[in-house]
Amino acid sequence: MKDFFKYYKPYKGLFILDFGSAVFVGVLELIFPLMTSLFIDELLPSKDWRNIVFGAIGLFLVYGFVSLLKFIVTYWGHKLGTNIERDIRNELYQHLQKLNFGFFDNMKTGKLIGRLTNDLMDIGEVAHHGPEEVFVAVMTVIGALMIMLFIDVKLALITFCIVPIIFILTIYFNQKMTTAFERLFGNVSTFNEVIGESIGGIRLVQAFTNERHEQKRFESANEAFRATKLKAYNYMSWNSSIGYIAQKFTLIIVLILGCYFVLHGHMTNGEFVAFIMITDILFKPLQSINLIIELFPKGIAGFKNFREIMETTTEIKDSKDAVTFASTPETISYEHVTFKYGDKTILDDLSFTVNEGEKVALVGPSGGGKTTLCSLLPRFYDPINGRITINGDDIRDYTLESLRQQIGIVQQDVFLFSGTLRENVAYGDMTATEEEIMWAIDKAQLKSFVDGLPHGIDTIVGERGTKLSGGQKQRVSIARMFLKNPKVIILDEATSALDVETENRIQAAFKELSEGRTTLTIAHRLSTIRDADRILYIEDGRIAESGSHDELMARRGKYYQLQLAQHQ
């Protein structure tokens, strides 16, 4: 709770306005039963119509003020909750941006979306209703009980005996609902995962005619979601029903005993009516507490999920003494680097050095560790053992931002945002001018394609670039790299989705861009790396062979066999 309440600090004024208004509403609600008693016992017998009218006008003005306070509580109170919800969501998203790839490898997208949306909406509701509703409810109960004691002690004490029973039952069902809603959030995450995978892979689903399978998966997740939700509502319904019957039972007891006391001269008619009205007011805050109890488990479950992610620390972060990398990378050295995914060794005591401006190609069978090797350089992962240095300094001594700014990556699996071509290309340099964007498009062999579009570079590419072909998406990704203009280039099967003619043009552009820059190229199509200064054959996380194309061909080893296999 201490962690939760710290989010109120920036909005102290808003909280005081909301909280203060709610308190005034609770206090003023207690006036009407007392005024009713006054009307019946004092003003009505006096037959003074003038005082009756003035009293009614005064009461109306009080309730006009109450309505204004209720508006403040409803609007500004929700504004407080919404502001806190926004702040928590911003903090969560900012933290997600810092987490390393290992976290996202093990966390499904649907679960993260649920944490950022549904969970936080419930937190916002609790932030608004929680403190004020509980305080006002407790204050109103105490105020109502004091007035009841003032009117008639015996009848008040009898009423008091029933209220604790309701509280005990409320606490019991609150615990049950908390557990149920925690399970419900787990099912919501699973539900989101199934939807995200099915819709995201709809082309694969339809291509393999597995619609029935996906429908069954969806129905199973949907049924689990329904069952858990019904269980939560079951506890909620018991709580509501028992609270209702307890309230009506109390009112009936008050009616019977009140009539008895009036008939025997222990209460006036006005006191009897006021007592009934106060009894009704007594149960309103209990209903408010029930509302909070319905919201509270959802909010707590959501906040626990939020804290779970916030407490996840990232292993890939700047060291305390990290410095900005601003020099030219003259040497990049992998020194006895070992890396594992779980228990599986991907890179095994691997060592090599790349000099400034050198073009090094990485080849070998799939799963040999080529992509992982390149992912270690921008510190998407850190090695288990060994280190990577630039100019003799461990890359962990540099800030992540300055290190990654020096490295341009064109990946095999291209990700495009759902905006325009312009926005996707400009992602390489958010400050780029129109001329620079068009230059990058031209270098990536996209100009003729863009010129043929009705809206040019302002054409919408669709979610994940669905409106573009594989080759076009690759070229947009390549244009980003041209725009970034880095000192180190990593090409992970960068031209694998292109036709031979376009690939040849882009290879020429790559050659122009890589002049004076260090280049690491992962390639399965060996024809693209003949001009590499050095070729490393990576197999089982080790360098099996190293040399130029001619040297490796003369050696007639693994690289030679791979060349023969591709030309058969």
Coordinates of C-alpha atoms in Angstrom, one line a residue:
M1 CA 0.0 0.0 0.0
K2 CA 2.9 2.3 0.7
D3 CA 4.1 1.8 -2.9
F4 CA 0.6 2.5 -4.2
F5 CA 0.1 5.7 -2.2
K6 CA 3.3 7.3 -3.5
Y7 CA 1.4 7.9 -6.8
Y8 CA -0.9 10.4 -5.0
K9 CA 2.0 12.8 -4.2
P10 CA 2.0 14.8 -7.5
Y11 CA -1.8 15.3 -7.1
K12 CA -2.0 16.4 -3.5
G13 CA -4.3 19.4 -4.4
L14 CA -6.6 17.3 -6.5
F15 CA -6.7 14.6 -3.8
I16 CA -7.6 17.2 -1.1
L17 CA -10.3 18.7 -3.3
D18 CA -11.8 15.3 -4.0
F19 CA -11.4 13.9 -0.5
G20 CA -12.7 17.1 1.2
S21 CA -15.8 17.2 -1.1
A22 CA -16.5 13.6 -0.4
V23 CA -16.3 14.2 3.4
F24 CA -18.7 17.2 3.2
V25 CA -21.1 15.1 1.2
G26 CA -21.0 12.4 3.8
V27 CA -21.6 14.9 6.7
L28 CA -24.4 16.8 5.0
E29 CA -26.2 13.5 4.1
L30 CA -26.8 13.1 7.9
I31 CA -28.6 16.4 8.1
F32 CA -31.8 15.3 6.4
P33 CA -33.0 12.8 9.0
L34 CA -32.4 15.4 11.8
M35 CA -34.3 18.0 9.8
T36 CA -37.1 15.6 9.2
S37 CA -37.4 15.0 12.9
L38 CA -37.4 18.8 13.5
F39 CA -40.2 19.2 10.8
I40 CA -42.4 16.5 12.4
D41 CA -41.9 17.3 16.1
E42 CA -41.4 21.1 16.0
L43 CA -42.5 22.8 12.9
L44 CA -45.6 20.8 12.1
P45 CA -47.2 21.1 15.5
S46 CA -46.4 24.8 15.5
K47 CA -48.5 25.2 12.3
D48 CA -46.0 28.1 11.4
W49 CA -46.1 27.8 7.6
R50 CA -43.5 30.6 7.2
N51 CA -40.9 28.7 9.2
I52 CA -41.8 25.5 7.3
V53 CA -41.2 27.1 4.0
F54 CA -37.9 28.8 5.1
G55 CA -36.7 25.4 6.6
A56 CA -37.5 23.7 3.2
I57 CA -35.7 26.4 1.3
G58 CA -32.6 26.1 3.6
L59 CA -32.6 22.3 3.2
F60 CA -32.9 22.7 -0.6
L61 CA -29.9 25.1 -0.6
V62 CA -27.9 22.6 1.4
Y63 CA -28.6 19.8 -1.1
G64 CA -27.9 22.2 -4.0
F65 CA -24.4 22.5 -2.4
V66 CA -24.2 18.8 -2.0
S67 CA -25.0 18.3 -5.7
L68 CA -22.1 20.6 -6.6
L69 CA -19.8 18.6 -4.3
K70 CA -21.0 15.3 -5.9
F71 CA -20.0 16.7 -9.3
I72 CA -16.5 17.5 -8.0
V73 CA -16.2 14.0 -6.5
T74 CA -17.4 12.3 -9.7
Y75 CA -15.4 14.3 -12.3
W76 CA -12.3 15.5 -10.4
G77 CA -12.1 12.2 -8.4
H78 CA -12.1 10.2 -11.7
K79 CA -9.5 12.7 -13.0
L80 CA -7.3 11.8 -10.0
G81 CA -7.7 8.1 -10.7
T82 CA -7.1 8.6 -14.4
N83 CA -3.9 10.6 -13.8
I84 CA -2.5 8.0 -11.5
E85 CA -3.4 5.3 -14.1
R86 CA -1.6 7.2 -16.8
D87 CA 1.5 7.7 -14.6
I88 CA 1.7 4.0 -13.7
R89 CA 1.2 3.1 -17.3
N90 CA 4.0 5.5 -18.4
E91 CA 6.3 4.1 -15.7
L92 CA 5.5 0.5 -16.7
Y93 CA 6.1 1.2 -20.4
Q94 CA 9.3 3.0 -19.7
H95 CA 10.5 0.1 -17.6
L96 CA 9.6 -2.3 -20.4
Q97 CA 11.8 -0.3 -22.8
K98 CA 14.8 -1.0 -20.6
L99 CA 14.3 -4.8 -20.2
N100 CA 16.7 -7.0 -22.2
F101 CA 15.8 -9.4 -24.9
G102 CA 15.8 -12.3 -22.5
F103 CA 12.7 -11.0 -20.7
F104 CA 10.8 -10.7 -24.0
D105 CA 11.9 -14.1 -25.1
N106 CA 10.0 -15.6 -22.1
M107 CA 7.1 -13.2 -21.9
K108 CA 4.2 -13.4 -24.4
T109 CA 2.9 -10.2 -26.0
G110 CA -0.8 -10.8 -25.0
K111 CA 0.2 -10.9 -21.3
L112 CA 2.1 -7.6 -21.6
I113 CA -0.8 -5.9 -23.3
G114 CA -3.1 -7.1 -20.5
R115 CA -0.7 -5.6 -17.9
L116 CA -0.7 -2.3 -19.8
T117 CA -4.5 -2.0 -20.3
N118 CA -7.0 -4.0 -18.2
D119 CA -4.9 -4.2 -15.1
L120 CA -4.2 -0.5 -15.0
M121 CA -7.8 0.5 -15.6
D122 CA -8.8 -1.3 -12.4
I123 CA -5.9 0.4 -10.6
G124 CA -7.3 3.8 -11.7
E125 CA -10.7 3.0 -10.3
V126 CA -9.3 1.9 -7.0
A127 CA -7.1 5.0 -6.9
H128 CA -10.2 7.2 -7.2
H129 CA -12.8 5.3 -5.1
G130 CA -10.5 3.5 -2.6
P131 CA -9.3 6.1 0.0
E132 CA -12.3 8.5 -0.2
E133 CA -15.0 5.8 -0.2
V134 CA -13.5 3.9 2.7
F135 CA -12.9 7.0 4.8
V136 CA -16.3 8.6 4.1
A137 CA -18.0 5.3 4.7
V138 CA -16.4 4.8 8.1
M139 CA -17.0 8.4 9.0
T140 CA -20.7 8.1 7.9
V141 CA -21.2 4.9 9.9
I142 CA -19.7 6.5 13.0
G143 CA -21.8 9.7 12.5
A144 CA -25.0 7.7 11.9
L145 CA -24.3 5.5 15.0
M146 CA -23.8 8.6 17.2
I147 CA -27.0 10.2 16.0
M148 CA -28.8 6.9 16.6
L149 CA -27.4 6.8 20.2
F150 CA -28.6 10.4 20.6
I151 CA -32.1 9.5 19.5
D152 CA -32.5 6.3 21.5
V153 CA -29.8 4.3 23.2
K154 CA -31.6 1.0 23.4
L155 CA -32.7 0.8 19.8
A156 CA -29.2 1.9 18.7
L157 CA -27.5 -0.8 20.7
I158 CA -29.8 -3.5 19.2
T159 CA -28.9 -2.2 15.7
F160 CA -25.2 -2.2 16.5
C161 CA -25.3 -5.9 17.1
I162 CA -26.2 -6.6 13.5
V163 CA -23.6 -4.4 11.8
P164 CA -20.5 -6.3 12.9
I165 CA -21.9 -9.5 11.4
I166 CA -22.2 -7.8 8.0
F167 CA -18.6 -6.6 8.2
I168 CA -17.3 -10.1 9.1
L169 CA -19.2 -11.5 6.1
T170 CA -17.9 -8.7 3.9
I171 CA -14.3 -9.4 4.8
Y172 CA -14.7 -13.1 4.2
F173 CA -16.1 -12.7 0.7
N174 CA -13.4 -10.0 0.0
Q175 CA -10.7 -12.6 0.5
K176 CA -12.5 -15.1 -1.7
M177 CA -13.0 -12.5 -4.5
T178 CA -9.3 -11.4 -4.3
T179 CA -8.2 -15.0 -5.0
A180 CA -10.8 -15.3 -7.8
F181 CA -9.8 -12.1 -9.5
E182 CA -6.1 -13.0 -9.4
R183 CA -7.0 -16.1 -11.3
L184 CA -9.2 -14.1 -13.6
F185 CA -6.3 -11.8 -14.6
G186 CA -4.2 -14.9 -15.3
N187 CA -6.9 -16.2 -17.7
V188 CA -7.2 -12.7 -19.3
S189 CA -3.5 -12.9 -20.1
T190 CA -3.9 -16.4 -21.7
F191 CA -7.0 -15.2 -23.5
N192 CA -5.0 -12.2 -25.0
E193 CA -2.2 -14.5 -26.0
V194 CA -4.5 -16.8 -27.9
I195 CA -6.1 -13.9 -29.7
G196 CA -2.8 -12.2 -30.5
E197 CA -1.3 -15.4 -31.9
S198 CA -4.3 -16.4 -33.9
I199 CA -4.9 -13.0 -35.5
G200 CA -1.2 -12.3 -35.9
G201 CA -0.7 -15.6 -37.7
I202 CA -4.0 -15.6 -39.6
R203 CA -2.3 -16.1 -42.9
L204 CA -0.5 -19.2 -41.6
V205 CA -3.8 -20.5 -40.1
Q206 CA -5.7 -20.2 -43.3
A207 CA -2.8 -21.5 -45.4
F208 CA -2.8 -24.7 -43.4
T209 CA -6.6 -24.7 -43.1
N210 CA -6.3 -24.9 -39.3
E211 CA -9.3 -22.6 -38.6
R212 CA -11.1 -25.3 -36.6
H213 CA -8.0 -26.0 -34.4
E214 CA -7.7 -22.3 -33.6
Q215 CA -11.4 -22.0 -33.0
K216 CA -11.1 -24.8 -30.4
R217 CA -8.2 -23.1 -28.8
F218 CA -10.1 -19.9 -28.6
E219 CA -13.3 -21.6 -27.2
S220 CA -11.2 -23.4 -24.6
A221 CA -9.5 -20.2 -23.4
N222 CA -12.9 -18.3 -23.6
E223 CA -14.6 -21.0 -21.5
A224 CA -11.8 -20.9 -18.8
F225 CA -12.2 -17.1 -18.7
R226 CA -16.0 -17.5 -18.3
A227 CA -15.7 -20.1 -15.5
T228 CA -13.2 -18.0 -13.5
K229 CA -15.3 -14.8 -14.0
L230 CA -18.5 -16.6 -12.8
K231 CA -16.7 -17.9 -9.7
A232 CA -15.7 -14.3 -8.9
Y233 CA -19.3 -13.1 -9.5
N234 CA -20.6 -16.0 -7.4
Y235 CA -18.7 -14.7 -4.3
M236 CA -19.8 -11.1 -5.3
S237 CA -23.5 -12.2 -5.5
W238 CA -23.4 -14.0 -2.1
N239 CA -21.9 -10.9 -0.6
S240 CA -24.5 -8.6 -2.1
S241 CA -27.5 -10.9 -1.3
I242 CA -26.4 -11.5 2.4
G243 CA -25.8 -7.7 2.8
Y244 CA -29.2 -7.0 1.4
I245 CA -31.1 -9.4 3.6
A246 CA -29.2 -8.2 6.6
Q247 CA -30.1 -4.6 5.8
K248 CA -33.8 -5.3 5.4
F249 CA -33.8 -7.5 8.6
T250 CA -32.3 -4.6 10.5
L251 CA -35.0 -2.2 9.2
I252 CA -37.8 -4.6 10.1
I253 CA -36.4 -4.9 13.7
V254 CA -36.2 -1.1 13.9
L255 CA -39.8 -0.8 12.7
I256 CA -41.1 -3.3 15.2
L257 CA -39.2 -1.9 18.2
G258 CA -39.6 1.7 17.1
C259 CA -43.4 1.2 17.0
Y260 CA -43.2 -0.3 20.5
F261 CA -41.2 2.6 21.8
V262 CA -43.5 5.2 20.2
L263 CA -46.6 3.5 21.6
H264 CA -45.1 3.5 25.1
G265 CA -44.0 7.1 25.0
H266 CA -40.2 6.4 24.8
M267 CA -39.8 8.0 21.3
T268 CA -41.6 10.8 19.4
N269 CA -43.0 10.3 15.9
G270 CA -40.2 12.5 14.5
E271 CA -37.5 10.6 16.3
F272 CA -38.9 7.3 15.0
V273 CA -38.9 8.5 11.4
A274 CA -35.4 10.0 11.8
F275 CA -34.2 6.7 13.3
I276 CA -35.5 4.8 10.3
M277 CA -33.9 7.2 7.9
I278 CA -30.6 7.1 9.8
T279 CA -30.7 3.3 9.6
D280 CA -31.1 3.5 5.9
I281 CA -28.1 6.0 5.7
L282 CA -26.1 3.6 7.9
F283 CA -26.3 0.9 5.2
K284 CA -25.4 3.2 2.3
P285 CA -21.7 3.4 3.4
L286 CA -21.8 -0.4 3.9
Q287 CA -22.9 -0.6 0.2
S288 CA -20.1 1.7 -0.7
I289 CA -17.7 -0.5 1.2
N290 CA -19.1 -3.5 -0.8
L291 CA -18.4 -1.6 -4.0
I292 CA -14.8 -1.0 -2.9
I293 CA -14.5 -4.6 -2.0
E294 CA -15.6 -5.5 -5.5
L295 CA -13.1 -3.1 -7.0
F296 CA -10.3 -3.7 -4.5
P297 CA -9.4 -7.3 -5.4
K298 CA -9.2 -6.2 -9.1
G299 CA -7.0 -3.2 -8.3
I300 CA -4.7 -5.2 -5.9
A301 CA -4.4 -8.0 -8.4
G302 CA -3.6 -5.5 -11.2
F303 CA -1.1 -3.6 -8.9
K304 CA 0.6 -6.9 -8.0
N305 CA 1.1 -7.7 -11.7
F306 CA 2.4 -4.2 -12.2
R307 CA 4.9 -4.6 -9.4
E308 CA 6.0 -8.0 -10.7
I309 CA 7.2 -6.5 -13.9
M310 CA 8.7 -3.4 -12.2
E311 CA 10.7 -5.6 -9.9
T312 CA 12.1 -7.5 -12.9
T313 CA 15.6 -6.2 -13.2
T314 CA 17.5 -6.0 -16.5
E315 CA 20.9 -7.5 -16.7
I316 CA 21.7 -5.3 -19.7
K317 CA 22.2 -1.8 -18.4
D318 CA 24.8 0.9 -18.1
S319 CA 27.4 0.4 -15.4
K320 CA 27.9 3.2 -12.9
D321 CA 31.1 4.4 -14.6
A322 CA 29.8 4.0 -18.2
V323 CA 31.2 6.5 -20.7
T324 CA 29.9 7.7 -24.0
F325 CA 31.4 5.9 -27.0
A326 CA 32.4 8.7 -29.4
S327 CA 35.6 7.4 -31.1
T328 CA 36.0 5.4 -34.3
P329 CA 35.9 1.6 -33.7
E330 CA 39.4 0.7 -34.8
T331 CA 39.2 -2.9 -33.5
I332 CA 36.3 -5.1 -32.4
S333 CA 37.5 -8.2 -30.5
Y334 CA 35.6 -11.2 -29.2
E335 CA 37.7 -12.6 -26.4
H336 CA 36.9 -16.2 -25.3
V337 CA 33.2 -15.5 -25.6
T338 CA 30.7 -18.1 -24.3
F339 CA 26.9 -17.7 -24.5
K340 CA 24.1 -20.0 -23.5
Y341 CA 20.3 -20.1 -23.9
G342 CA 19.3 -21.9 -20.8
D343 CA 21.4 -25.1 -20.7
K344 CA 22.2 -25.0 -24.4
T345 CA 25.6 -23.6 -25.4
I346 CA 25.3 -21.3 -28.5
L347 CA 28.9 -19.8 -28.5
D348 CA 31.8 -21.8 -27.1
D349 CA 35.0 -19.9 -26.2
L350 CA 34.9 -18.0 -29.4
S351 CA 37.7 -15.4 -30.2
F352 CA 38.4 -13.2 -33.2
T353 CA 39.2 -9.6 -34.1
V354 CA 37.7 -7.3 -36.7
N355 CA 39.7 -4.3 -37.8
E356 CA 38.4 -0.9 -38.8
G357 CA 36.8 -1.0 -42.3
E358 CA 37.1 -4.7 -42.6
K359 CA 34.3 -6.7 -44.1
V360 CA 33.7 -10.0 -42.3
A361 CA 31.2 -12.5 -43.4
L362 CA 29.7 -15.2 -41.2
V363 CA 28.6 -18.4 -42.8
G364 CA 27.7 -21.9 -41.6
P365 CA 24.7 -24.1 -40.8
S366 CA 21.6 -22.7 -39.1
G367 CA 21.8 -22.7 -35.4
G368 CA 25.5 -22.4 -35.4
G369 CA 25.5 -19.1 -33.5
K370 CA 25.9 -16.5 -36.2
T371 CA 23.0 -14.3 -35.3
T372 CA 23.7 -14.6 -31.6
L373 CA 27.3 -13.6 -32.2
C374 CA 26.1 -10.4 -33.8
S375 CA 23.4 -9.8 -31.2
L376 CA 26.1 -9.6 -28.5
L377 CA 27.9 -6.6 -30.1
P378 CA 25.1 -4.0 -29.5
R379 CA 24.5 -5.8 -26.1
F380 CA 21.1 -7.2 -26.8
Y381 CA 22.5 -10.0 -24.7
D382 CA 25.7 -10.3 -22.6
P383 CA 28.1 -13.2 -22.8
I384 CA 28.2 -15.8 -20.0
N385 CA 32.0 -15.8 -20.1
G386 CA 34.6 -13.7 -21.9
R387 CA 34.1 -10.2 -23.2
I388 CA 33.8 -8.1 -26.3
T389 CA 36.0 -5.0 -26.7
I390 CA 36.1 -2.0 -29.0
N391 CA 39.5 -0.4 -29.2
G392 CA 40.6 -2.5 -26.3
D393 CA 37.8 -1.4 -23.9
D394 CA 35.0 -3.7 -22.8
I395 CA 31.7 -2.7 -24.5
R396 CA 30.1 -2.9 -21.0
D397 CA 32.1 0.2 -20.1
Y398 CA 30.2 2.3 -22.7
T399 CA 26.6 3.6 -22.4
L400 CA 24.1 1.5 -24.2
E401 CA 22.7 4.4 -26.1
S402 CA 26.1 5.6 -27.5
L403 CA 27.2 2.0 -28.3
R404 CA 24.0 1.2 -30.2
Q405 CA 24.1 4.6 -32.1
Q406 CA 27.3 3.4 -33.7
I407 CA 25.8 0.1 -35.0
G408 CA 23.3 -0.2 -37.9
I409 CA 21.4 -3.5 -38.2
V410 CA 19.4 -4.9 -41.0
Q411 CA 17.7 -8.0 -39.8
Q412 CA 16.3 -11.0 -41.6
D413 CA 12.9 -10.7 -39.8
V414 CA 11.9 -7.1 -40.8
F415 CA 9.5 -5.3 -38.4
L416 CA 7.6 -2.3 -39.8
F417 CA 5.2 0.0 -37.9
S418 CA 1.7 0.5 -39.1
G419 CA 2.3 4.1 -40.2
T420 CA 3.6 5.5 -43.5
L421 CA 6.7 4.7 -45.5
R422 CA 8.1 8.0 -44.5
E423 CA 7.7 7.2 -40.8
N424 CA 9.3 3.8 -41.1
V425 CA 12.3 5.0 -43.0
A426 CA 12.7 8.0 -40.8
Y427 CA 12.9 5.7 -37.8
G428 CA 16.6 5.4 -38.7
D429 CA 17.1 9.1 -37.8
M430 CA 14.1 10.9 -36.3
T431 CA 15.7 14.3 -37.2
A432 CA 16.2 13.5 -40.9
T433 CA 15.1 16.0 -43.5
E434 CA 13.0 15.2 -46.5
E435 CA 16.1 15.2 -48.8
E436 CA 17.9 12.8 -46.5
I437 CA 14.9 10.4 -46.4
M438 CA 14.6 10.4 -50.2
W439 CA 18.4 9.8 -50.4
A440 CA 18.1 6.8 -48.2
I441 CA 15.1 5.5 -50.3
D442 CA 17.1 5.9 -53.4
K443 CA 20.1 4.1 -52.0
A444 CA 17.9 1.2 -50.9
Q445 CA 16.5 0.8 -54.5
L446 CA 13.1 1.9 -53.4
K447 CA 12.7 5.1 -55.4
S448 CA 11.0 3.6 -58.4
F449 CA 8.6 1.8 -56.2
V450 CA 7.8 4.9 -54.1
D451 CA 7.3 7.0 -57.2
G452 CA 4.7 4.6 -58.5
L453 CA 2.5 4.9 -55.3
P454 CA -0.5 7.3 -55.4
H455 CA 0.6 8.8 -52.0
G456 CA 4.3 8.3 -52.4
I457 CA 6.3 8.1 -49.2
D458 CA 3.1 8.9 -47.3
T459 CA 1.5 5.6 -48.2
I460 CA 0.3 3.5 -45.3
V461 CA 2.2 0.2 -45.0
G462 CA -0.4 -1.6 -42.8
E463 CA 0.2 -3.5 -39.6
R464 CA 3.7 -5.0 -39.6
G465 CA 4.0 -3.8 -43.3
T466 CA 1.3 -6.3 -44.6
K467 CA 0.7 -4.1 -47.7
L468 CA 4.3 -4.5 -48.8
S469 CA 6.0 -7.5 -50.3
G470 CA 8.9 -9.3 -48.5
G471 CA 11.5 -7.6 -50.7
Q472 CA 9.9 -4.2 -50.3
K473 CA 10.0 -4.6 -46.5
Q474 CA 13.6 -5.6 -46.6
R475 CA 14.5 -2.5 -48.6
V476 CA 12.6 -0.2 -46.2
S477 CA 14.7 -1.8 -43.4
I478 CA 17.9 -1.2 -45.5
A479 CA 16.8 2.5 -46.1
R480 CA 16.7 2.9 -42.3
M481 CA 20.3 1.8 -42.1
F482 CA 21.4 4.2 -44.8
L483 CA 19.7 7.0 -43.0
K484 CA 21.3 6.1 -39.7
N485 CA 24.8 6.0 -41.3
P486 CA 26.5 4.0 -38.6
K487 CA 30.2 3.2 -38.2
V488 CA 29.5 -0.5 -37.8
I489 CA 27.1 -2.4 -40.0
I490 CA 25.4 -5.8 -39.2
L491 CA 23.6 -7.5 -42.1
D492 CA 21.6 -10.5 -40.9
E493 CA 20.5 -12.1 -44.2
A494 CA 19.7 -8.5 -45.3
T495 CA 19.0 -9.4 -48.9
S496 CA 17.6 -12.8 -48.5
A497 CA 14.1 -11.8 -49.6
L498 CA 15.1 -9.9 -52.7
D499 CA 15.3 -11.0 -56.3
V500 CA 18.7 -11.3 -57.9
E501 CA 18.6 -8.1 -59.9
T502 CA 17.5 -5.9 -57.0
E503 CA 20.0 -7.8 -54.7
N504 CA 22.8 -6.9 -57.1
R505 CA 21.9 -3.2 -57.0
I506 CA 21.7 -3.2 -53.2
Q507 CA 25.0 -5.0 -52.9
A508 CA 26.5 -2.2 -54.9
A509 CA 25.0 0.4 -52.6
F510 CA 26.2 -1.6 -49.6
K511 CA 29.7 -1.5 -51.0
E512 CA 29.5 2.2 -51.3
L513 CA 28.1 2.7 -47.8
S514 CA 30.6 0.3 -46.2
E515 CA 33.7 2.1 -47.4
G516 CA 35.7 3.0 -44.3
R517 CA 33.2 1.2 -42.1
T518 CA 33.3 -2.1 -40.3
T519 CA 30.8 -4.7 -41.6
L520 CA 29.6 -8.0 -40.2
T521 CA 27.5 -10.0 -42.7
I522 CA 25.5 -13.1 -42.0
A523 CA 24.8 -14.9 -45.3
H524 CA 23.5 -18.2 -46.5
R525 CA 23.6 -17.1 -50.2
L526 CA 27.4 -17.3 -50.6
S527 CA 27.5 -15.4 -53.9
T528 CA 26.9 -12.2 -51.9
I529 CA 30.1 -12.4 -49.8
R530 CA 32.8 -13.3 -52.4
D531 CA 34.4 -9.9 -51.9
A532 CA 34.5 -10.1 -48.1
D533 CA 37.9 -9.5 -46.6
R534 CA 37.5 -12.4 -44.4
I535 CA 34.9 -15.3 -44.0
L536 CA 34.3 -17.1 -40.8
Y537 CA 32.7 -20.5 -40.9
I538 CA 30.7 -20.8 -37.7
E539 CA 29.6 -24.3 -36.6
D540 CA 28.4 -25.4 -33.1
G541 CA 29.4 -22.0 -31.6
R542 CA 33.0 -22.2 -32.8
I543 CA 35.0 -20.9 -35.7
A544 CA 35.7 -23.9 -37.9
E545 CA 37.4 -22.0 -40.7
S546 CA 38.7 -18.5 -41.4
G547 CA 40.0 -16.8 -44.5
S548 CA 39.2 -15.1 -47.7
H549 CA 36.9 -16.8 -50.3
D550 CA 39.9 -17.9 -52.4
E551 CA 41.8 -19.2 -49.4
L552 CA 38.9 -21.2 -48.1
M553 CA 38.1 -22.6 -51.6
A554 CA 41.7 -23.7 -51.9
R555 CA 41.6 -25.4 -48.5
R556 CA 38.6 -27.6 -49.7
G557 CA 37.1 -27.7 -46.3
K558 CA 33.6 -27.0 -44.9
Y559 CA 33.2 -23.7 -46.8
Y560 CA 34.3 -25.4 -50.1
Q561 CA 31.6 -28.2 -49.5
L562 CA 29.0 -25.5 -48.8
Q563 CA 29.9 -23.8 -52.1
L564 CA 29.5 -27.0 -54.0
A565 CA 26.2 -27.8 -52.3
Q566 CA 24.8 -24.3 -53.4
H567 CA 25.8 -24.8 -57.0
Q568 CA 24.5 -28.2 -57.5

